[in-house]
mmCIF file of C-alpha atoms in Angstrom:
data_model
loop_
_atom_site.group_PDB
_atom_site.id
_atom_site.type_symbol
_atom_site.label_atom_id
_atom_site.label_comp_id
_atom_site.label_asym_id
_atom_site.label_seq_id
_atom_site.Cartn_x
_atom_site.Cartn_y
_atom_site.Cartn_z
ATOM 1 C CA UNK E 15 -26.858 -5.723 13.271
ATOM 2 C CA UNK E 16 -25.385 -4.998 10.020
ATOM 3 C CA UNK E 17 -25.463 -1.262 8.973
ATOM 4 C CA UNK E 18 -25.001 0.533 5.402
ATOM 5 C CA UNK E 19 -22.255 2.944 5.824
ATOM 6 C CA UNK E 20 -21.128 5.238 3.157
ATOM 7 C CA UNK E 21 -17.654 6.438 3.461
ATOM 8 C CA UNK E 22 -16.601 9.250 0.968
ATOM 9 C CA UNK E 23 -13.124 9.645 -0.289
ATOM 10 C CA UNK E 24 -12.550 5.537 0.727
ATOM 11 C CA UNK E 25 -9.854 5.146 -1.604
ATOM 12 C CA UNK E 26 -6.864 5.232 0.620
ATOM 13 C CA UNK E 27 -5.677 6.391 3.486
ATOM 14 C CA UNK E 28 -8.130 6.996 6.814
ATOM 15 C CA UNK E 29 -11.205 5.891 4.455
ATOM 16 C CA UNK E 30 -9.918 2.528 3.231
ATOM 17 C CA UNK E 31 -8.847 1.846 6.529
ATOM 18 C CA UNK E 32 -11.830 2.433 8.097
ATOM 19 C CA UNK E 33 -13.911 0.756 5.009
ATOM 20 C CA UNK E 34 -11.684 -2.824 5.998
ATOM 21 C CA UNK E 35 -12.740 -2.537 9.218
ATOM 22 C CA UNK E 36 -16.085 -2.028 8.978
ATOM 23 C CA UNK E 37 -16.352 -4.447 6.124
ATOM 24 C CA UNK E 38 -14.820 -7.379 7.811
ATOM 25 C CA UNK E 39 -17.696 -6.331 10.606
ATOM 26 C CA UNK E 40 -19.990 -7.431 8.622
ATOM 27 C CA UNK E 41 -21.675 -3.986 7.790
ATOM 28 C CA UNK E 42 -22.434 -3.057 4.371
ATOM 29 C CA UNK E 43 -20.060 -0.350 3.067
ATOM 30 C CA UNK E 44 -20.780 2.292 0.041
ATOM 31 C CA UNK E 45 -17.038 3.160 -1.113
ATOM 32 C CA UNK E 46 -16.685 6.407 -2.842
ATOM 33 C CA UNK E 47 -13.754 7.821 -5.092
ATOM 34 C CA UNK E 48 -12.743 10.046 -7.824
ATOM 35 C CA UNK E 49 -10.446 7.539 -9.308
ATOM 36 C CA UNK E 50 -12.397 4.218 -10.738
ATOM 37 C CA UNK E 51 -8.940 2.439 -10.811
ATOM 38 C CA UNK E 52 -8.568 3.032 -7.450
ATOM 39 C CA UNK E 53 -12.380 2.296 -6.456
ATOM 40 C CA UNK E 54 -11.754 -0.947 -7.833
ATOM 41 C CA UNK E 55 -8.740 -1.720 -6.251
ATOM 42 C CA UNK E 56 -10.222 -0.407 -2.988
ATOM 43 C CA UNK E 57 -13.595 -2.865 -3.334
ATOM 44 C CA UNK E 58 -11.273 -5.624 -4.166
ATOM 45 C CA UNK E 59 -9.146 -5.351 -0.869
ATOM 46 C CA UNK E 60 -12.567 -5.574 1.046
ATOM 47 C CA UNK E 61 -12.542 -8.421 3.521
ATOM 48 C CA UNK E 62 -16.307 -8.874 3.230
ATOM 49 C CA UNK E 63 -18.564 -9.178 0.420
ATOM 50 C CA UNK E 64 -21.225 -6.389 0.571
ATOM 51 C CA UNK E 65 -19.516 -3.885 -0.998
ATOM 52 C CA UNK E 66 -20.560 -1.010 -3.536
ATOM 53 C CA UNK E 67 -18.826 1.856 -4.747
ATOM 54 C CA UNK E 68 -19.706 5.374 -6.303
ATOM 55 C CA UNK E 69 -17.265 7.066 -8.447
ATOM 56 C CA UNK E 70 -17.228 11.086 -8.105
ATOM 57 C CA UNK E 71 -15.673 14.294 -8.322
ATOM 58 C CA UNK E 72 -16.699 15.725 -4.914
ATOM 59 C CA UNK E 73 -14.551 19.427 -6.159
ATOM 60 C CA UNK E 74 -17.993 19.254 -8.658
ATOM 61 C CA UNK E 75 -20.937 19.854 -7.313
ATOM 62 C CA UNK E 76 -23.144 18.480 -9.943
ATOM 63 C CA UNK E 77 -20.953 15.542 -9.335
ATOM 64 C CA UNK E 78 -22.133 15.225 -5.237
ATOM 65 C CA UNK E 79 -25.824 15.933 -6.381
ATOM 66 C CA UNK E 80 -25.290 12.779 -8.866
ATOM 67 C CA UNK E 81 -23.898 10.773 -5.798
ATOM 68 C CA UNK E 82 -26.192 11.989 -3.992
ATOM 69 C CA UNK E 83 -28.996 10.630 -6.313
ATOM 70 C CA UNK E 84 -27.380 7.388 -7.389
ATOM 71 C CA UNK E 85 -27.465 6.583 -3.634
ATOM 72 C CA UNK E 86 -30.959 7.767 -2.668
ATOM 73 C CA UNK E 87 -31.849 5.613 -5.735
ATOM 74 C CA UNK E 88 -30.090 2.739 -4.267
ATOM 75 C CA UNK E 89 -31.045 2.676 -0.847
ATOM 76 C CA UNK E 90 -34.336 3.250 1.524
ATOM 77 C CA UNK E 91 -32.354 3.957 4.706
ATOM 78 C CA UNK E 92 -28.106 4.858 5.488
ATOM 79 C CA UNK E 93 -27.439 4.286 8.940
ATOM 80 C CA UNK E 94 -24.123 6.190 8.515
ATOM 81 C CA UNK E 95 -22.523 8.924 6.175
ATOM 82 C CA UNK E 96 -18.304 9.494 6.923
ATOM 83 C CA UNK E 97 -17.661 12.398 5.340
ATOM 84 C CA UNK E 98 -13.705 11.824 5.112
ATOM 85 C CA UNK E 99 -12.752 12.720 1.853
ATOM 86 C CA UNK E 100 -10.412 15.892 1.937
ATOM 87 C CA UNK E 101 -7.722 17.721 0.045
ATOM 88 C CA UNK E 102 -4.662 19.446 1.074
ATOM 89 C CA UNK E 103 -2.918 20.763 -2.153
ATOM 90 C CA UNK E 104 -3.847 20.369 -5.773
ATOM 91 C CA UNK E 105 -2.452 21.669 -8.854
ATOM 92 C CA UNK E 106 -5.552 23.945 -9.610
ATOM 93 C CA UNK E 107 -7.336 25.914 -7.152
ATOM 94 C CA UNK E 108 -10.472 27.146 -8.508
ATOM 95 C CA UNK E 109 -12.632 24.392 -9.596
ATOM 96 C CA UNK E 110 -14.929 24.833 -12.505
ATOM 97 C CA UNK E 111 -18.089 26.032 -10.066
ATOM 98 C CA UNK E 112 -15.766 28.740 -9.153
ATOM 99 C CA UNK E 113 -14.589 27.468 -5.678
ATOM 100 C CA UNK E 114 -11.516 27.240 -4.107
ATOM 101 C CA UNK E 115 -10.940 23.747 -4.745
ATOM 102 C CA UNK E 116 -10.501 23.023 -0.658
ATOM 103 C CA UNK E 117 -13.468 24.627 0.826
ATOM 104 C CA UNK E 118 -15.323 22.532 -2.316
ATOM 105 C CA UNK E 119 -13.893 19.470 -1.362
ATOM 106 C CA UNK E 120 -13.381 19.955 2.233
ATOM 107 C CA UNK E 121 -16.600 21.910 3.291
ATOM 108 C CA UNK E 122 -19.350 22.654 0.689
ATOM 109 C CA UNK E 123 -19.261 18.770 -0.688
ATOM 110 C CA UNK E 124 -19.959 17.314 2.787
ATOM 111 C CA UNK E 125 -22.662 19.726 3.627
ATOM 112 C CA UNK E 126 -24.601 19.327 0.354
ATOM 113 C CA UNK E 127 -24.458 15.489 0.874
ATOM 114 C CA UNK E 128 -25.395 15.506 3.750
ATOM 115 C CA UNK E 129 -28.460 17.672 2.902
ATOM 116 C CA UNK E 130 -29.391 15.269 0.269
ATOM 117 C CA UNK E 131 -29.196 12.409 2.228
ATOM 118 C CA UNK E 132 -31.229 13.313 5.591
ATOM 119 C CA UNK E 133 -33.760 11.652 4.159
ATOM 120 C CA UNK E 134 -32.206 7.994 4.553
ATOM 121 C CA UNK E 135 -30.701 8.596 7.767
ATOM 122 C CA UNK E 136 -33.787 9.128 9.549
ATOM 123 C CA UNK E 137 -33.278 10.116 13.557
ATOM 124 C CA UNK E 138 -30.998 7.190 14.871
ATOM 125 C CA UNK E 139 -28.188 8.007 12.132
ATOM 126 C CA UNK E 140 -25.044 9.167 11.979
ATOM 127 C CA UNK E 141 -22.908 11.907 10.039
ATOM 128 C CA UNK E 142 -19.568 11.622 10.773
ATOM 129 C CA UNK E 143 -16.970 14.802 9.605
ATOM 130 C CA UNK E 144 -13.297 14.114 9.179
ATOM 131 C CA UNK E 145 -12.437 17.727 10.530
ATOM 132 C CA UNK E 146 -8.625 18.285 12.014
ATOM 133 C CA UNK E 147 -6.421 19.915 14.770
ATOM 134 C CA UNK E 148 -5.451 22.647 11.729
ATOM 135 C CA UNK E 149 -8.066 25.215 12.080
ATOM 136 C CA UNK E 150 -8.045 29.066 11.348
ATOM 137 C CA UNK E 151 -10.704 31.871 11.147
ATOM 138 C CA UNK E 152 -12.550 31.423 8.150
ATOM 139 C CA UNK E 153 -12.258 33.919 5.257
ATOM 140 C CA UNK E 154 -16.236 34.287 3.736
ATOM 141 C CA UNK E 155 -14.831 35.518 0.627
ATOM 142 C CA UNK E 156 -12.137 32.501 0.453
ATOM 143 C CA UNK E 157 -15.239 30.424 1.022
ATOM 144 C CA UNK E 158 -16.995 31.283 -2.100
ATOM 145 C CA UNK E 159 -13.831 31.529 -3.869
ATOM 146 C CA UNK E 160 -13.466 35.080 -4.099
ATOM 147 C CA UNK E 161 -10.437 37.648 -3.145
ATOM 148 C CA UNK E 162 -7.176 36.716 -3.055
ATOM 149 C CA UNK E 163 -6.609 32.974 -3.465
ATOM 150 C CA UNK E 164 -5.281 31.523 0.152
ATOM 151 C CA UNK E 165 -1.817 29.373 0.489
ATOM 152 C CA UNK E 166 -2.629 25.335 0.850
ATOM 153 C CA UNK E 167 -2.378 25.425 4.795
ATOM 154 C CA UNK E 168 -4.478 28.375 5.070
ATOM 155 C CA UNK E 169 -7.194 27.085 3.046
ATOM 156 C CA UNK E 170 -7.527 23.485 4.924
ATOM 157 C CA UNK E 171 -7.087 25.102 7.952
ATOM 158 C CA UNK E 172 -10.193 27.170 6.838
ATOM 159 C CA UNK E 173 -11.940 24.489 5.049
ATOM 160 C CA UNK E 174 -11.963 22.330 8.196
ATOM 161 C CA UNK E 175 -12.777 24.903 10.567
ATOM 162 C CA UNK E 176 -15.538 25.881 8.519
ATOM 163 C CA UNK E 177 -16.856 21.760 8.230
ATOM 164 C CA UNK E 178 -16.651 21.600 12.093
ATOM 165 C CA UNK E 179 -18.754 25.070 12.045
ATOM 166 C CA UNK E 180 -21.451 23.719 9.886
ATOM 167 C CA UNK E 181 -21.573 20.288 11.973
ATOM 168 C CA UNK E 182 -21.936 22.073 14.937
ATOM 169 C CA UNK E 183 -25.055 24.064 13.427
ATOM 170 C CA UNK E 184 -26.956 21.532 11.706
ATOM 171 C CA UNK E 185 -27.015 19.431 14.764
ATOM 172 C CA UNK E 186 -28.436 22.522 17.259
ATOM 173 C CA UNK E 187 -31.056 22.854 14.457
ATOM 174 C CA UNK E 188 -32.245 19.660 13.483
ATOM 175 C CA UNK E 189 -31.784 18.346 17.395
ATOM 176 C CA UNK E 190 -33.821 14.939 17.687
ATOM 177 C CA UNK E 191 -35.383 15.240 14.274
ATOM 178 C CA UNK E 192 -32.536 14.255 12.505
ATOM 179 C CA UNK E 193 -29.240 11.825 12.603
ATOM 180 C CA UNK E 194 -26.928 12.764 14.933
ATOM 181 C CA UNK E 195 -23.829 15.145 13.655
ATOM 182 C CA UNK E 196 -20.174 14.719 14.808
ATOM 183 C CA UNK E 197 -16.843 16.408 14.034
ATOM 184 C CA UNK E 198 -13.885 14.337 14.922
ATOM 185 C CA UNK E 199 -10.367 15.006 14.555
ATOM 186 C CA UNK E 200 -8.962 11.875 13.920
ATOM 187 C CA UNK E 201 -5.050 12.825 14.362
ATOM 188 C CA UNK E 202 -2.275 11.563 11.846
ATOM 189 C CA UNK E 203 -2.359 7.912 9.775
ATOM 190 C CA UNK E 204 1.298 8.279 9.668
ATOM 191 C CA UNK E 205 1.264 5.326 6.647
ATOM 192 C CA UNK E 206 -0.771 7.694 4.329
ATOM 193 C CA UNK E 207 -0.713 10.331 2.770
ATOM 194 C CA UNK E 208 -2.222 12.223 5.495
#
């Protein structure tokens, strides 16, 4: 049965890797990126044909709610939302909502896609978070990108502590209404970046 799977931050790395897979299944795959050179390039090295791809800024979050939109315009029903795009270092910290560009990108993105997109994924869905073995007590005021701005480690270690948090909760509360939530470490893609 062919499924429509959107994979954030499918660009490189663990996401195009996983988009070739899943496209040469068969399924229908939603590629997202921040780079439309690269979104291209990425849709081009699909083995199958049903392919689409969103291009935005996921450290923006008027940028999520407009991928957000774009693919509850698109679609009536998402069997599965990978939320795999993360960031480790970047020249600038703070983003221009004010956030430390990590928990943005790493924590606050997913969640408010995945709010947005409940809808479509309906009670036999899937959210899948690309979390990690770094994890570290999470700072509330680093979270909100206040206080004292936190090294790169510190702040993914955070960040993905505080996605597999949030993963953990939404699932206890929305039980059997909703799609099922996962955090997975997926370890090291030693031929990427990661």
């Amino acid at each position: 049965m062919t499924k429509t799977i959107l994979i954030t931050g499918s660009t490189d790395g663990i996401g195009l890797a996983a988009a070739k897979i899943l496209s040469e299944s068969g399924h229908r795959v939603l590629l997202h990126g921040r780079s439309q050179a690269k979104l291209t390039a990425a849709a081009n090295a699909m083995p199958g044909n049903s392919v689409e791809t969103y291009l935005a800024d996921l450290s923006r979050m008027s940028e999520v709610e407009a991928l957000a939109s774009a693919v509850l315009e698109k679609h009536q029903t998402l069997d599965v939302l990978i939320n795999n795009a993360g960031i480790l270092r970047a020249p600038e910290t703070i983003t221009a909502d004010g956030l430390d560009v990590r928990f943005a990108v790493n924590t606050i993105a997913p969640y408010l896609l995945t709010q947005r997109l409940l809808p479509l994924l309906g009670t036999t869905g899937r959210v899948v978070n690309l979390s990690s073995a770094a994890q570290a007590p999470v700072n509330p005021d680093a979270l909100v990108g206040q206080g004292r701005q936190l090294n790169d480690n510190a702040a993914y270690a955070q960040s993905k502590l505080a996605l597999t948090m949030w993963s953990r909760s939404l699932a206890l509360l929305i039980k059997e209404e909703g799609p099922a939530i996962i955090a997975v470490n997926p370890g090291s893609l030693l031929a990427t970046k990661m």
